[in-house]
């Protein structure tokens, strides 16, 4: 692989990358990665209830507010690049052109790993649709005959980040990442999400409890690492290793 | 964890460790691990058809022949230590005393990782039973109140090695290990199994095809590693990492 | 929630609501609910074989006949309102406009619970598609930014009613409803389906056998309720309660 | 069913009932139920690490300490009756006599519902074994020919309470219970568990986050109930109802 | 395989073979098979409620009555041989001696196919336990080193017959058998079960509805066979064929 | 069914039918079937890397080369008819017109069985999409009201042929077919695929190992058939039989 270390996050709505993998983003930036975030939509219709309760608000105003929040959060996380595709939400619709634009991004980034939502979500069909798109786009980006001449994609891992109500989504984490050293950045990014105040403590609780899982799985009462905050991910593809 | 690098393989019958993780054993020995293999039985009744077709053969003779083969295979793989618990097969029966003896072994070895069979096997109930036992023994070995004073176990990964007819067992590999550089040792170990000649090429085919999977998942046609032989494993527990 | 008690059934084809939840409809009407049924199509192409065997029959004539049957059945069940979206069948196609029209209906009804098909159906892809649409429409109806000013939807349960060949569909009922007191209405509605005479006794058998399950699960031989006819449903979302 | 309202909790180790269903217990006591807790073991070997680190401690002393904690927690939760079967842990072993003794308890209590662990637990085989036993004992208690003359059991629901690391256990909650009004009792019971201080905040986080799920599933941003603390349960058997 | 065509049914309780595979038995007897039924228990404790309600009844009397019913049913089905192992029920316990006795039977019969219960049953743990035993016994019977000199078993299919409440058991039929021509025999056998009158019509309904599934899957409205009664089975092992 | 024996293979890309069911095709041609292969695309973009590495190559040239290879392979397998729909790949897109054209083919062929890809494939979304289409098309072809007057389809089995990395696809074979006598034809067809040389030995290994599974499941060491090459398939629908 290339020397440049990169990663790509595909977020259905503007805020998803914050709650679900903000720690991974900040940590990998710190590790020298360039992390690109693509927000397929602003979550303007479905995840901006507080804004819509303001009298006289317009769709454009909601989008602008959500974009502003997301950009601030991205800054807090040291995101390398954030892109907004403005494809609409509730429902998100990704047509062929949008898919190919996303392929262009994937090929430009050449990510070592990608991130997106859980495979299933009966509460939020945008989420599972985003993951379908991520898989399809990964496949297209690997095709030598798609835009011949562009550098084709290798076989980056696709990590599914933590959904809300994990059990209902059939999401099972098989990787825990210690985000203790960047927790302050993640909390700062979370606090950029003014319209979803009710989730600030929720995802702080999640990070604390995932740290408990990190401690248990890294040794438990006989030597586990003392992580304070962690994130969980479900790797879709098998891992290739030289040592177990 | 300790400086000493160790691993423990729990094999229902004498030959299982050869077909299913012989490459992992040889490779980790080469990497400086001490790998201990525990054969719960010799596979004397159920996996020694060829021997039983000899006129006048006795149970003890079959066991001795199987033990001899397994020891030779262990040597070929540079196994650090091989132990035979002689608990009987078809069916394998592990009573409380045997469990506790196995706990003693686990605690003495203090493995960084353990290996055993698939969780389900409708053809060979000994196999899935061995894995149940491996999980139970791991739990007991972690208990501070079991033989207080002994060093308790941490939280080693349990890798399920490849069963025969993987799809019927519900086994899904999530780790591929490149065993190209120790393939000769694995093939030599395989050839120690005189009574199961029909499996020699079968597991050579498996190793070649798993290498194809390794190549695909490590980059495919855009940079995958050129492994020639590989083994697949299903990790039961989540992995704890500092970088994805 | 509002004082008005309402429910919404989304039926892929004209007859599905009769076989699969006719009892639930009649019972809830009796309990004071207003039940609205939406037939996405008439099942004109795929579920009207008998009509198509008549010489000279036209598509419009088949639709009219199916609509007539469905209206008669709805009357027999005391349905509050039945709407026909005429979206075509085999395959059913629900475009963005149709989705939004369905959202309007959902928001107008404000159902306490919704009903649709099983999540999977390899025999009839219209069925599983209808359920995908039901989930997506539920999500859109919850979005504050979709048609701002309309009353947004709460979080109604989605019950999946009984498919044909339940086991092949991965459908598992977790609720049984006693429909004994409205059985006559359901049987009358069933008998409105002239083109599918072969299913009359089939679904009578189903109702009798589900009553056996009701009896078993409500106490068995030590106090189970003596239901004669029942229907089974699979609730998609968790239930929120004050007492178990 | 009888007028007396009763429930039965089968806890593998002494503390499990506190973390996993302490709220349900306190709430149902408040609602007039008599809740009986059966601790199959004290968790003396496997869940008492802190005690075992004390110099010179004995098995009996550990058991006594754990029993004392459990009794204090039971008092804090207003438990009607707590029984200790002292069957040993890591591994828990329930022989035929113990099963039949448990059947006697089940029949004496005649619970409207039962509670036990998740069906699967690769970290703690005692937990899944306790649930197997709960199912088997429920079946025996229903048999008219087992101790004829005793009152046989009806068909009580079996709720699986929340395990640690839910996703690894394949546990999916389908019922959320609002425990806000008894949270103080649950927290007090939790604080009786002196040896597991590291879990106090963990299970407080869990209760807060399950309340978020309660709010979402009871109406979300359009009317959900404002629960502060909740518990989740997985009902094993279908529910029998007269209204959906 | 041998010229003699044989089959073996392993029934946890005395009546199970009647409801669940009576048609398959009668049909294969008609086709020239010799079908052996092994009843592991009489179902004396758990499935004889009606008998236990008689004043002064004894365990032996219940067993005798159940045996009598089963023998009559076997006659009605033209069963070649029925054997009663009298291992007790609720719970059924099969120790090592009983397993080996069952192996002797399997080897004596040399069945072309075996039948037993569903893999999972949270209502009746005896049922799933019987299937575990069936799998284990099949494995032992295949071992050349178990009672050397006996003829070892080949690889007969194991069909799981239809449980009560199929969906709760995770049972999915992949084979439907037309039993129309022997239905009278099955109904006659069913009517031998005097203590379980409530199941007579239940399993008649099942047979009629499975015939509907047979018709659908054999061609539907374009040529399906007009079966009137059928049974469903889940084959555990793959089928080996020369033509699809 | 008709006297004419026919089968239909729906292949997402031009080469899939060769690797995955070439043996079944050649064997059934030999058995008197007329096998039609439909290639939805040429695999021109995604499965022709070698061609795209040639300087100055055009899309049309790649398609022509792939078509030529596929036609040669079809000849080697004695395919009755091969049709190319040229719908594009990476991603494959099947619009309503293409679906209806496929329905016409299905109705013209009136297959006794159909074949397509696995239900799930996170590496290659074209594959799982082809299977969705196959199911939908099968349903439309059964509708009496679709193109009334055409002969409607019965209920042919849908076999899912073997995907690459079976375990990741959730594919479980339940039928093994002995292709020993046509292996030379399959190998010849494989060798027509000049651009995918790296798969020649891979799928030879697969065929040899599936033959091992055939031997095991047809009798094992006590009478299994000595197949040398086999293919595995997953039947989607239950089988209807007169004898087990």
Tab-separated table of N, CA, C and O in Angstrom, chain B residues 2-92:
chain	number	residue	atom	x	y	z
B	2	UNK	N	2.947	-11.716	30.050
B	2	UNK	CA	4.326	-12.161	30.286
B	2	UNK	C	5.161	-12.001	29.018
B	2	UNK	O	4.633	-11.867	27.933
B	3	UNK	N	6.476	-12.030	29.203
B	3	UNK	CA	7.364	-11.936	28.058
B	3	UNK	C	7.296	-13.189	27.207
B	3	UNK	O	7.371	-13.142	25.987
B	4	UNK	N	7.156	-14.314	27.878
B	4	UNK	CA	7.083	-15.582	27.175
B	4	UNK	C	5.851	-15.586	26.281
B	4	UNK	O	4.759	-15.254	26.728
B	5	UNK	N	6.004	-15.939	25.030
B	5	UNK	CA	4.862	-16.014	24.127
B	5	UNK	C	4.424	-17.469	24.019
B	5	UNK	O	5.249	-18.340	23.693
B	6	UNK	N	3.180	-17.726	24.296
B	6	UNK	CA	2.694	-19.107	24.335
B	6	UNK	C	1.339	-19.212	23.656
B	6	UNK	O	0.617	-18.233	23.525
B	7	UNK	N	0.997	-20.439	23.257
B	7	UNK	CA	-0.323	-20.706	22.695
B	7	UNK	C	-0.726	-22.124	23.062
B	7	UNK	O	0.131	-22.970	23.353
B	8	UNK	N	-2.032	-22.370	23.065
B	8	UNK	CA	-2.545	-23.680	23.462
B	8	UNK	C	-3.598	-24.146	22.481
B	8	UNK	O	-4.571	-23.439	22.216
B	9	UNK	N	-3.395	-25.353	21.959
B	9	UNK	CA	-4.346	-25.952	21.014
B	9	UNK	C	-5.058	-27.106	21.708
B	9	UNK	O	-4.401	-27.999	22.249
B	10	UNK	N	-6.388	-27.080	21.699
B	10	UNK	CA	-7.169	-28.176	22.280
B	10	UNK	C	-7.817	-28.951	21.132
B	10	UNK	O	-8.723	-28.468	20.469
B	11	UNK	N	-7.328	-30.162	20.948
B	11	UNK	CA	-7.671	-30.998	19.798
B	11	UNK	C	-8.499	-32.175	20.289
B	11	UNK	O	-8.072	-32.911	21.176
B	12	UNK	N	-9.691	-32.361	19.742
B	12	UNK	CA	-10.557	-33.449	20.223
B	12	UNK	C	-9.908	-34.808	20.008
B	12	UNK	O	-9.923	-35.670	20.878
B	13	UNK	N	-9.337	-34.981	18.794
B	13	UNK	CA	-8.718	-36.260	18.452
B	13	UNK	C	-7.262	-35.994	18.052
B	13	UNK	O	-6.880	-34.851	17.791
B	14	UNK	N	-6.498	-37.049	17.971
B	14	UNK	CA	-5.049	-36.879	17.817
B	14	UNK	C	-4.642	-36.121	16.564
B	14	UNK	O	-3.639	-35.414	16.551
B	15	UNK	N	-5.407	-36.254	15.473
B	15	UNK	CA	-4.940	-35.666	14.216
B	15	UNK	C	-5.495	-34.276	13.936
B	15	UNK	O	-5.008	-33.588	13.039
B	16	UNK	N	-6.482	-33.849	14.675
B	16	UNK	CA	-7.154	-32.597	14.316
B	16	UNK	C	-6.202	-31.406	14.224
B	16	UNK	O	-6.334	-30.566	13.335
B	17	UNK	N	-5.255	-31.334	15.142
B	17	UNK	CA	-4.372	-30.152	15.141
B	17	UNK	C	-3.521	-30.079	13.872
B	17	UNK	O	-3.071	-28.993	13.500
B	18	UNK	N	-3.318	-31.199	13.229
B	18	UNK	CA	-2.474	-31.199	12.040
B	18	UNK	C	-3.185	-30.561	10.861
B	18	UNK	O	-2.693	-29.609	10.258
B	19	UNK	N	-4.369	-31.088	10.559
B	19	UNK	CA	-5.102	-30.568	9.395
B	19	UNK	C	-5.524	-29.121	9.592
B	19	UNK	O	-5.548	-28.342	8.652
B	20	UNK	N	-5.924	-28.794	10.805
B	20	UNK	CA	-6.716	-27.588	11.035
B	20	UNK	C	-5.886	-26.364	11.436
B	20	UNK	O	-6.287	-25.235	11.215
B	21	UNK	N	-4.723	-26.620	12.051
B	21	UNK	CA	-3.910	-25.464	12.469
B	21	UNK	C	-2.424	-25.789	12.497
B	21	UNK	O	-1.672	-25.125	13.206
B	22	UNK	N	-2.048	-26.785	11.719
B	22	UNK	CA	-0.625	-27.149	11.677
B	22	UNK	C	0.254	-25.982	11.222
B	22	UNK	O	1.359	-25.777	11.738
B	23	UNK	N	-0.246	-25.211	10.293
B	23	UNK	CA	0.519	-24.054	9.819
B	23	UNK	C	0.658	-22.988	10.888
B	23	UNK	O	1.747	-22.428	11.084
B	24	UNK	N	-0.416	-22.716	11.587
B	24	UNK	CA	-0.356	-21.720	12.666
B	24	UNK	C	0.629	-22.145	13.739
B	24	UNK	O	1.376	-21.322	14.286
B	25	UNK	N	0.650	-23.427	14.030
B	25	UNK	CA	1.579	-23.931	15.049
B	25	UNK	C	3.024	-23.710	14.609
B	25	UNK	O	3.826	-23.110	15.331
B	26	UNK	N	3.331	-24.208	13.424
B	26	UNK	CA	4.724	-24.109	12.936
B	26	UNK	C	5.152	-22.648	12.815
B	26	UNK	O	6.285	-22.287	13.170
B	27	UNK	N	4.247	-21.815	12.342
B	27	UNK	CA	4.588	-20.406	12.153
B	27	UNK	C	4.860	-19.716	13.493
B	27	UNK	O	5.821	-18.951	13.636
B	28	UNK	N	4.008	-19.991	14.471
B	28	UNK	CA	4.197	-19.323	15.758
B	28	UNK	C	5.406	-19.869	16.506
B	28	UNK	O	6.067	-19.128	17.234
B	29	UNK	N	5.721	-21.131	16.328
B	29	UNK	CA	6.992	-21.631	16.870
B	29	UNK	C	8.153	-20.839	16.256
B	29	UNK	O	9.066	-20.431	16.977
B	30	UNK	N	8.060	-20.620	14.980
B	30	UNK	CA	9.111	-19.871	14.287
B	30	UNK	C	9.199	-18.425	14.785
B	30	UNK	O	10.269	-17.813	14.808
B	31	UNK	N	8.041	-17.906	15.199
B	31	UNK	CA	7.987	-16.526	15.698
B	31	UNK	C	8.383	-16.432	17.174
B	31	UNK	O	8.292	-15.371	17.785
B	32	UNK	N	8.768	-17.576	17.750
B	32	UNK	CA	9.221	-17.547	19.122
B	32	UNK	C	8.188	-17.943	20.152
B	32	UNK	O	8.438	-17.847	21.359
B	33	UNK	N	7.050	-18.387	19.719
B	33	UNK	CA	6.035	-18.877	20.651
B	33	UNK	C	6.380	-20.292	21.109
B	33	UNK	O	7.022	-21.049	20.376
B	34	UNK	N	5.885	-20.635	22.271
B	34	UNK	CA	5.870	-22.029	22.695
B	34	UNK	C	4.438	-22.522	22.563
B	34	UNK	O	3.562	-22.068	23.311
B	35	UNK	N	4.225	-23.420	21.632
B	35	UNK	CA	2.865	-23.902	21.390
B	35	UNK	C	2.672	-25.271	22.033
B	35	UNK	O	3.429	-26.207	21.755
B	36	UNK	N	1.676	-25.362	22.901
B	36	UNK	CA	1.325	-26.631	23.529
B	36	UNK	C	0.069	-27.190	22.877
B	36	UNK	O	-0.902	-26.455	22.669
B	37	UNK	N	0.110	-28.471	22.548
B	37	UNK	CA	-1.059	-29.148	21.972
B	37	UNK	C	-1.578	-30.155	22.993
B	37	UNK	O	-0.801	-30.951	23.521
B	38	UNK	N	-2.876	-30.086	23.257
B	38	UNK	CA	-3.493	-31.106	24.100
B	38	UNK	C	-4.456	-31.906	23.240
B	38	UNK	O	-5.397	-31.357	22.670
B	39	UNK	N	-4.195	-33.211	23.145
B	39	UNK	CA	-5.125	-34.105	22.435
B	39	UNK	C	-6.043	-34.740	23.475
B	39	UNK	O	-5.583	-35.531	24.316
B	40	UNK	N	-7.308	-34.422	23.433
B	40	UNK	CA	-8.227	-34.956	24.437
B	40	UNK	C	-8.391	-36.464	24.289
B	40	UNK	O	-8.574	-37.172	25.266
B	41	UNK	N	-8.309	-36.940	23.057
B	41	UNK	CA	-8.357	-38.394	22.821
B	41	UNK	C	-7.400	-38.710	21.679
B	41	UNK	O	-6.870	-37.812	21.033
B	42	UNK	N	-7.234	-40.014	21.391
B	42	UNK	CA	-6.407	-40.416	20.250
B	42	UNK	C	-7.224	-40.529	18.961
B	42	UNK	O	-6.666	-40.782	17.909
B	43	UNK	N	-8.532	-40.346	19.090
B	43	UNK	CA	-9.370	-40.605	17.907
B	43	UNK	C	-9.332	-42.086	17.570
B	43	UNK	O	-9.477	-42.480	16.411
B	44	UNK	N	-9.167	-42.891	18.610
B	44	UNK	CA	-8.867	-44.310	18.405
B	44	UNK	C	-10.066	-45.090	17.851
B	44	UNK	O	-9.890	-45.990	17.046
B	45	UNK	N	-11.230	-44.717	18.262
B	45	UNK	CA	-12.399	-45.485	17.800
B	45	UNK	C	-12.942	-44.928	16.494
B	45	UNK	O	-13.286	-45.655	15.582
B	46	UNK	N	-13.021	-43.598	16.439
B	46	UNK	CA	-13.778	-43.010	15.344
B	46	UNK	C	-12.949	-42.558	14.161
B	46	UNK	O	-13.494	-42.348	13.071
B	47	UNK	N	-11.653	-42.382	14.338
B	47	UNK	CA	-10.891	-41.814	13.243
B	47	UNK	C	-9.688	-42.681	12.894
B	47	UNK	O	-8.618	-42.185	12.533
B	48	UNK	N	-9.878	-43.964	13.022
B	48	UNK	CA	-8.788	-44.905	12.781
B	48	UNK	C	-9.295	-46.115	12.010
B	48	UNK	O	-8.887	-47.255	12.257
B	49	UNK	N	-10.175	-45.871	11.061
B	49	UNK	CA	-10.832	-46.969	10.343
B	49	UNK	C	-9.814	-47.915	9.712
B	49	UNK	O	-9.951	-49.142	9.773
B	50	UNK	N	-8.796	-47.316	9.129
B	50	UNK	CA	-7.819	-48.139	8.422
B	50	UNK	C	-7.148	-49.139	9.372
B	50	UNK	O	-6.961	-50.304	9.028
B	51	UNK	N	-6.815	-48.669	10.575
B	51	UNK	CA	-6.168	-49.560	11.539
B	51	UNK	C	-7.111	-50.686	11.968
B	51	UNK	O	-6.700	-51.832	12.140
B	52	UNK	N	-8.376	-50.334	12.157
B	52	UNK	CA	-9.335	-51.340	12.631
B	52	UNK	C	-9.616	-52.416	11.586
B	52	UNK	O	-10.157	-53.479	11.914
B	53	UNK	N	-9.259	-52.140	10.367
B	53	UNK	CA	-9.477	-53.158	9.331
B	53	UNK	C	-8.373	-54.224	9.333
B	53	UNK	O	-8.489	-55.239	8.661
B	54	UNK	N	-7.303	-53.960	10.110
B	54	UNK	CA	-6.252	-54.971	10.236
B	54	UNK	C	-6.732	-56.105	11.143
B	54	UNK	O	-7.313	-55.852	12.193
B	55	UNK	N	-6.468	-57.306	10.789
B	55	UNK	CA	-6.916	-58.427	11.622
B	55	UNK	C	-6.222	-58.424	12.977
B	55	UNK	O	-5.033	-58.139	13.080
B	56	UNK	N	-6.994	-58.694	14.036
B	56	UNK	CA	-6.434	-58.890	15.362
B	56	UNK	C	-5.978	-57.635	16.079
B	56	UNK	O	-5.350	-57.706	17.132
B	57	UNK	N	-6.287	-56.485	15.541
B	57	UNK	CA	-5.823	-55.255	16.167
B	57	UNK	C	-6.533	-55.037	17.509
B	57	UNK	O	-7.675	-55.458	17.690
B	58	UNK	N	-5.835	-54.411	18.458
B	58	UNK	CA	-6.445	-54.128	19.767
B	58	UNK	C	-6.573	-52.618	19.948
B	58	UNK	O	-5.917	-51.837	19.259
B	59	UNK	N	-7.415	-52.243	20.916
B	59	UNK	CA	-7.606	-50.825	21.208
B	59	UNK	C	-6.270	-50.174	21.573
B	59	UNK	O	-5.934	-49.089	21.104
B	60	UNK	N	-5.497	-50.850	22.403
B	60	UNK	CA	-4.211	-50.286	22.813
B	60	UNK	C	-3.270	-50.098	21.625
B	60	UNK	O	-2.540	-49.105	21.544
B	61	UNK	N	-3.306	-51.027	20.723
B	61	UNK	CA	-2.446	-50.908	19.540
B	61	UNK	C	-2.868	-49.723	18.681
B	61	UNK	O	-2.021	-48.993	18.149
B	62	UNK	N	-4.164	-49.530	18.564
B	62	UNK	CA	-4.650	-48.393	17.772
B	62	UNK	C	-4.226	-47.086	18.431
B	62	UNK	O	-3.716	-46.171	17.780
B	63	UNK	N	-4.435	-47.013	19.742
B	63	UNK	CA	-4.018	-45.804	20.461
B	63	UNK	C	-2.528	-45.535	20.269
B	63	UNK	O	-2.116	-44.396	20.013
B	64	UNK	N	-1.736	-46.566	20.404
B	64	UNK	CA	-0.283	-46.394	20.294
B	64	UNK	C	0.098	-45.898	18.894
B	64	UNK	O	0.948	-45.015	18.738
B	65	UNK	N	-0.569	-46.451	17.898
B	65	UNK	CA	-0.266	-46.039	16.522
B	65	UNK	C	-0.658	-44.583	16.293
B	65	UNK	O	0.098	-43.815	15.693
B	66	UNK	N	-1.829	-44.230	16.817
B	66	UNK	CA	-2.300	-42.853	16.636
B	66	UNK	C	-1.413	-41.871	17.400
B	66	UNK	O	-1.117	-40.786	16.921
B	67	UNK	N	-1.004	-42.280	18.593
B	67	UNK	CA	-0.120	-41.418	19.381
B	67	UNK	C	1.201	-41.207	18.675
B	67	UNK	O	1.732	-40.096	18.622
B	68	UNK	N	1.689	-42.281	18.110
B	68	UNK	CA	2.953	-42.208	17.398
B	68	UNK	C	2.876	-41.241	16.212
B	68	UNK	O	3.730	-40.379	16.021
B	69	UNK	N	1.798	-41.382	15.458
B	69	UNK	CA	1.595	-40.462	14.334
B	69	UNK	C	1.532	-39.011	14.806
B	69	UNK	O	2.121	-38.110	14.205
B	70	UNK	N	0.782	-38.792	15.873
B	70	UNK	CA	0.601	-37.425	16.369
B	70	UNK	C	1.925	-36.858	16.871
B	70	UNK	O	2.230	-35.673	16.663
B	71	UNK	N	2.708	-37.679	17.530
B	71	UNK	CA	4.006	-37.199	18.012
B	71	UNK	C	4.935	-36.862	16.850
B	71	UNK	O	5.658	-35.864	16.892
B	72	UNK	N	4.890	-37.685	15.839
B	72	UNK	CA	5.714	-37.385	14.665
B	72	UNK	C	5.278	-36.084	14.000
B	72	UNK	O	6.104	-35.257	13.606
B	73	UNK	N	3.971	-35.928	13.889
B	73	UNK	CA	3.451	-34.694	13.278
B	73	UNK	C	3.846	-33.488	14.130
B	73	UNK	O	4.227	-32.434	13.617
B	74	UNK	N	3.755	-33.647	15.449
B	74	UNK	CA	4.128	-32.556	16.353
B	74	UNK	C	5.590	-32.175	16.154
B	74	UNK	O	5.952	-30.996	16.129
B	75	UNK	N	6.403	-33.186	16.001
B	75	UNK	CA	7.827	-32.906	15.756
B	75	UNK	C	8.010	-32.131	14.451
B	75	UNK	O	8.775	-31.178	14.372
B	76	UNK	N	7.320	-32.580	13.436
B	76	UNK	CA	7.421	-31.911	12.129
B	76	UNK	C	7.015	-30.445	12.215
B	76	UNK	O	7.494	-29.614	11.445
B	77	UNK	N	6.143	-30.157	13.158
B	77	UNK	CA	5.639	-28.780	13.310
B	77	UNK	C	6.405	-27.990	14.361
B	77	UNK	O	6.072	-26.838	14.642
B	78	UNK	N	7.420	-28.632	14.968
B	78	UNK	CA	8.211	-27.999	16.034
B	78	UNK	C	7.374	-27.674	17.260
B	78	UNK	O	7.642	-26.683	17.969
B	79	UNK	N	6.326	-28.463	17.504
B	79	UNK	CA	5.472	-28.234	18.670
B	79	UNK	C	6.327	-28.231	19.939
B	79	UNK	O	7.193	-29.093	20.109
B	80	UNK	N	6.072	-27.273	20.818
B	80	UNK	CA	6.814	-27.170	22.062
B	80	UNK	C	6.503	-28.331	22.999
B	80	UNK	O	7.393	-28.922	23.624
B	81	UNK	N	5.222	-28.654	23.108
B	81	UNK	CA	4.804	-29.708	24.037
B	81	UNK	C	3.501	-30.303	23.547
B	81	UNK	O	2.601	-29.574	23.133
B	82	UNK	N	3.395	-31.632	23.562
B	82	UNK	CA	2.133	-32.278	23.214
B	82	UNK	C	1.727	-33.196	24.354
B	82	UNK	O	2.552	-33.927	24.892
B	83	UNK	N	0.467	-33.088	24.757
B	83	UNK	CA	-0.023	-33.892	25.873
B	83	UNK	C	-1.250	-34.670	25.427
B	83	UNK	O	-2.086	-34.151	24.695
B	84	UNK	N	-1.341	-35.896	25.900
B	84	UNK	CA	-2.465	-36.758	25.540
B	84	UNK	C	-3.286	-37.051	26.786
B	84	UNK	O	-2.770	-37.607	27.744
B	85	UNK	N	-4.544	-36.682	26.780
B	85	UNK	CA	-5.360	-36.880	27.978
B	85	UNK	C	-6.100	-38.220	27.956
B	85	UNK	O	-6.613	-38.647	28.977
B	86	UNK	N	-6.162	-38.855	26.794
B	86	UNK	CA	-6.723	-40.215	26.682
B	86	UNK	C	-8.123	-40.314	27.308
B	86	UNK	O	-8.397	-41.200	28.118
B	87	UNK	N	-9.009	-39.409	26.908
B	87	UNK	CA	-10.349	-39.358	27.514
B	87	UNK	C	-11.388	-40.169	26.745
B	87	UNK	O	-12.552	-40.215	27.138
B	88	UNK	N	-10.962	-40.817	25.681
B	88	UNK	CA	-11.916	-41.603	24.883
B	88	UNK	C	-12.586	-40.758	23.823
B	88	UNK	O	-12.699	-39.553	23.961
B	89	UNK	N	-13.010	-41.431	22.757
B	89	UNK	CA	-13.648	-40.704	21.641
B	89	UNK	C	-14.896	-41.439	21.193
B	89	UNK	O	-15.096	-42.604	21.510
B	90	UNK	N	-15.730	-40.757	20.457
B	90	UNK	CA	-16.942	-41.358	19.862
B	90	UNK	C	-17.713	-42.126	20.895
B	90	UNK	O	-17.955	-43.323	20.715
B	91	UNK	N	-18.109	-41.542	22.006
B	91	UNK	CA	-18.013	-40.123	22.301
B	91	UNK	C	-16.852	-39.783	23.225
B	91	UNK	O	-16.464	-40.580	24.080
B	92	UNK	N	-16.368	-38.576	23.041
B	92	UNK	CA	-15.429	-37.972	23.989
B	92	UNK	C	-16.206	-37.627	25.259
B	92	UNK	O	-17.323	-37.116	25.183
